[in-house]
Each structure stands twice: as structure tokens, then as C-alpha cells.
mmCIF file of C-alpha atoms in Angstrom:
data_model
loop_
_atom_site.group_PDB
_atom_site.id
_atom_site.type_symbol
_atom_site.label_atom_id
_atom_site.label_comp_id
_atom_site.label_asym_id
_atom_site.label_seq_id
_atom_site.Cartn_x
_atom_site.Cartn_y
_atom_site.Cartn_z
ATOM 1 C CA MET A 1 75.363 10.647 191.176
ATOM 2 C CA ASP A 2 72.583 7.949 191.227
ATOM 3 C CA GLY A 3 70.547 6.142 193.652
ATOM 4 C CA PRO A 4 67.225 6.184 195.360
ATOM 5 C CA TYR A 5 68.438 9.401 197.434
ATOM 6 C CA ALA A 6 69.996 11.235 194.676
ATOM 7 C CA LEU A 7 67.472 14.029 194.323
ATOM 8 C CA PHE A 8 67.192 14.412 198.000
ATOM 9 C CA TYR A 9 71.117 14.682 198.449
ATOM 10 C CA ARG A 10 71.292 17.041 195.405
ATOM 11 C CA ASN A 11 68.959 19.438 197.094
ATOM 12 C CA VAL A 12 70.679 18.981 200.504
ATOM 13 C CA PHE A 13 74.215 19.835 199.041
ATOM 14 C CA MET A 14 72.858 22.729 197.071
ATOM 15 C CA TYR A 15 71.026 24.279 199.781
ATOM 16 C CA MET A 16 72.921 22.880 202.925
ATOM 17 C CA ASP A 17 69.784 21.991 204.653
ATOM 18 C CA PHE A 18 68.293 18.633 205.356
ATOM 19 C CA HIS A 19 64.801 20.026 206.491
ATOM 20 C CA SER A 20 64.488 22.228 203.370
ATOM 21 C CA ALA A 21 65.630 19.433 201.047
ATOM 22 C CA ALA A 22 63.069 17.090 202.446
ATOM 23 C CA LYS A 23 60.409 19.716 201.775
ATOM 24 C CA LEU A 24 61.490 20.173 198.218
ATOM 25 C CA THR A 25 61.437 16.350 197.625
ATOM 26 C CA PRO A 26 58.672 15.158 199.762
ATOM 27 C CA ALA A 27 58.504 11.764 198.390
ATOM 28 C CA VAL A 28 61.948 11.036 199.454
ATOM 29 C CA HIS A 29 62.889 10.730 203.334
ATOM 30 C CA PRO A 30 66.307 11.185 204.598
ATOM 31 C CA PRO A 31 67.884 8.324 206.269
ATOM 32 C CA LYS A 32 67.234 7.993 210.098
ATOM 33 C CA GLY A 33 69.704 7.906 212.670
ATOM 34 C CA LYS A 34 70.392 11.485 213.851
ATOM 35 C CA GLY A 35 74.009 11.548 215.150
ATOM 36 C CA GLN A 36 74.573 7.847 214.500
ATOM 37 C CA LEU A 37 77.355 8.722 212.069
ATOM 38 C CA VAL A 38 79.220 11.074 214.282
ATOM 39 C CA ASP A 39 78.891 8.602 217.157
ATOM 40 C CA LEU A 40 80.467 6.060 215.080
ATOM 41 C CA PHE A 41 83.494 8.211 214.369
ATOM 42 C CA VAL A 42 83.713 9.291 218.047
ATOM 43 C CA ALA A 43 83.844 5.646 219.096
ATOM 44 C CA ASN A 44 86.334 4.595 216.360
ATOM 45 C CA ILE A 45 88.684 7.356 215.567
ATOM 46 C CA ASP A 46 92.333 6.742 216.463
ATOM 47 C CA ARG A 47 93.146 9.981 218.668
ATOM 48 C CA THR A 48 96.825 9.181 219.132
ATOM 49 C CA LYS A 49 97.630 11.551 216.351
ATOM 50 C CA LEU A 50 94.978 14.192 217.029
ATOM 51 C CA ASP A 51 95.109 17.251 219.225
ATOM 52 C CA VAL A 52 91.807 16.447 220.886
ATOM 53 C CA GLN A 53 90.807 16.092 224.432
ATOM 54 C CA SER A 54 87.389 14.877 224.749
ATOM 55 C CA ASP A 55 84.485 13.389 222.726
ATOM 56 C CA ASP A 56 83.098 16.793 222.252
ATOM 57 C CA GLU A 57 86.261 17.947 220.572
ATOM 58 C CA VAL A 58 86.159 14.776 218.269
ATOM 59 C CA ARG A 59 82.680 15.777 217.564
ATOM 60 C CA MET A 60 83.627 19.240 216.601
ATOM 61 C CA LEU A 61 86.481 18.067 214.412
ATOM 62 C CA VAL A 62 84.096 15.459 212.659
ATOM 63 C CA HIS A 63 81.700 18.237 212.067
ATOM 64 C CA LEU A 64 84.350 20.435 210.549
ATOM 65 C CA VAL A 65 85.551 17.819 208.250
ATOM 66 C CA LEU A 66 82.026 16.697 207.224
ATOM 67 C CA GLY A 67 81.334 20.542 206.468
ATOM 68 C CA LEU A 68 84.265 20.580 204.195
ATOM 69 C CA PHE A 69 82.849 17.662 202.397
ATOM 70 C CA MET A 70 79.479 19.191 202.229
ATOM 71 C CA GLN A 71 80.778 22.458 200.664
ATOM 72 C CA THR A 72 82.702 20.263 198.169
ATOM 73 C CA MET A 73 79.279 18.452 197.237
ATOM 74 C CA GLY A 74 77.511 21.770 197.243
ATOM 75 C CA TYR A 75 80.135 23.068 194.849
ATOM 76 C CA TYR A 76 79.558 20.164 192.501
ATOM 77 C CA TYR A 77 75.881 20.363 192.524
ATOM 78 C CA ASN A 78 75.833 24.192 192.180
ATOM 79 C CA HIS A 79 78.228 24.028 189.092
ATOM 80 C CA LEU A 80 76.029 21.126 187.625
ATOM 81 C CA ALA A 81 72.794 23.227 188.158
ATOM 82 C CA ASP A 82 74.697 25.922 186.045
ATOM 83 C CA GLY A 83 75.347 23.326 183.286
ATOM 84 C CA GLU A 84 79.207 23.022 184.244
ATOM 85 C CA GLU A 85 80.579 19.460 184.633
ATOM 86 C CA THR A 86 82.942 18.892 187.391
ATOM 87 C CA SER A 87 85.248 15.652 187.171
ATOM 88 C CA VAL A 88 85.882 13.597 190.269
ATOM 89 C CA LEU A 89 89.369 14.193 190.024
ATOM 90 C CA ALA A 90 88.576 17.994 190.338
ATOM 91 C CA LEU A 91 86.518 17.438 193.540
ATOM 92 C CA LYS A 92 89.082 15.308 194.974
ATOM 93 C CA LYS A 93 91.785 17.869 194.537
ATOM 94 C CA ARG A 94 89.418 20.474 196.026
ATOM 95 C CA ILE A 95 88.785 18.418 199.177
ATOM 96 C CA ALA A 96 92.594 17.645 199.540
ATOM 97 C CA GLN A 97 93.129 21.445 199.242
ATOM 98 C CA LEU A 98 90.592 21.943 202.146
ATOM 99 C CA LEU A 99 92.062 19.247 204.171
ATOM 100 C CA GLN A 100 95.651 20.453 203.550
ATOM 101 C CA TRP A 101 94.785 23.866 204.807
ATOM 102 C CA LEU A 102 93.113 22.258 207.824
ATOM 103 C CA LYS A 103 96.114 20.091 208.563
ATOM 104 C CA TYR A 104 98.861 22.822 207.973
ATOM 105 C CA GLY A 105 97.112 26.207 208.097
ATOM 106 C CA ALA A 106 96.662 28.575 205.283
ATOM 107 C CA ILE A 107 99.102 30.953 206.405
ATOM 108 C CA LYS A 108 102.538 30.946 204.764
ATOM 109 C CA LYS A 109 105.281 29.837 207.218
ATOM 110 C CA GLU A 110 107.390 33.046 206.858
ATOM 111 C CA GLU A 111 104.213 35.266 207.436
ATOM 112 C CA ALA A 112 102.904 33.080 210.582
ATOM 113 C CA HIS A 113 102.643 35.016 213.719
ATOM 114 C CA ASP A 114 102.688 33.669 217.142
#
């Protein structure tokens, strides 16, 4: 992971906290625009296939999916800090599994309860 914010994002994903990451890397400032990314999603997501009733529900869903992404990046950076390389393919498989559970659930169909 390269770029002008690489160190900042490494700390964000390892510690899951923008404020603490900013303290750890004071020379690097996080991008501005709190909430702009979520607002962009809310305004542009095709809701026809989603079980959401309001903008607030879309925001909740976006935060959930972004949380899964953050977990995956945290996994990558924590393993990197331990000297373990993780391939991009392995990260894609990991996020795909998390999204699969989100879409279909984690309970086997024969064990599902109403």
C-alpha cells in the first residue's frame, strides 16, 4: 500500500480510529469531508433490490459494509505488522465471504429457525 496517506491509513486500519491514527502520524492529515462518502452512496445507490425503507437505513447498510471493509484492511495491516504477507486474492476472498454472510446469512439452511 503506497501513497501520501499510506502511513495514516495503516494506523487507521490497525487501530480502527481516525482520531488516534492522526495523533500517531501528526504530519499526515486525514482527507476532509466527514460524511460526504456516505452521502454520495445514499444519493446514488439503486435501492430496488435492497430491503431498505429510508435514507437512514441506507446509511446503516453503508456503515455495515464499510465496517466489513475496514475489518479486512485491519486484518491485512495487523498480519503485515506481524511479518505475515497476505495476498490481494486472499483479501478479496475474505471480503467476499463476509459479504456472502451478509447477503445469505451464516446459519445453514437446515438449521435456520423462524
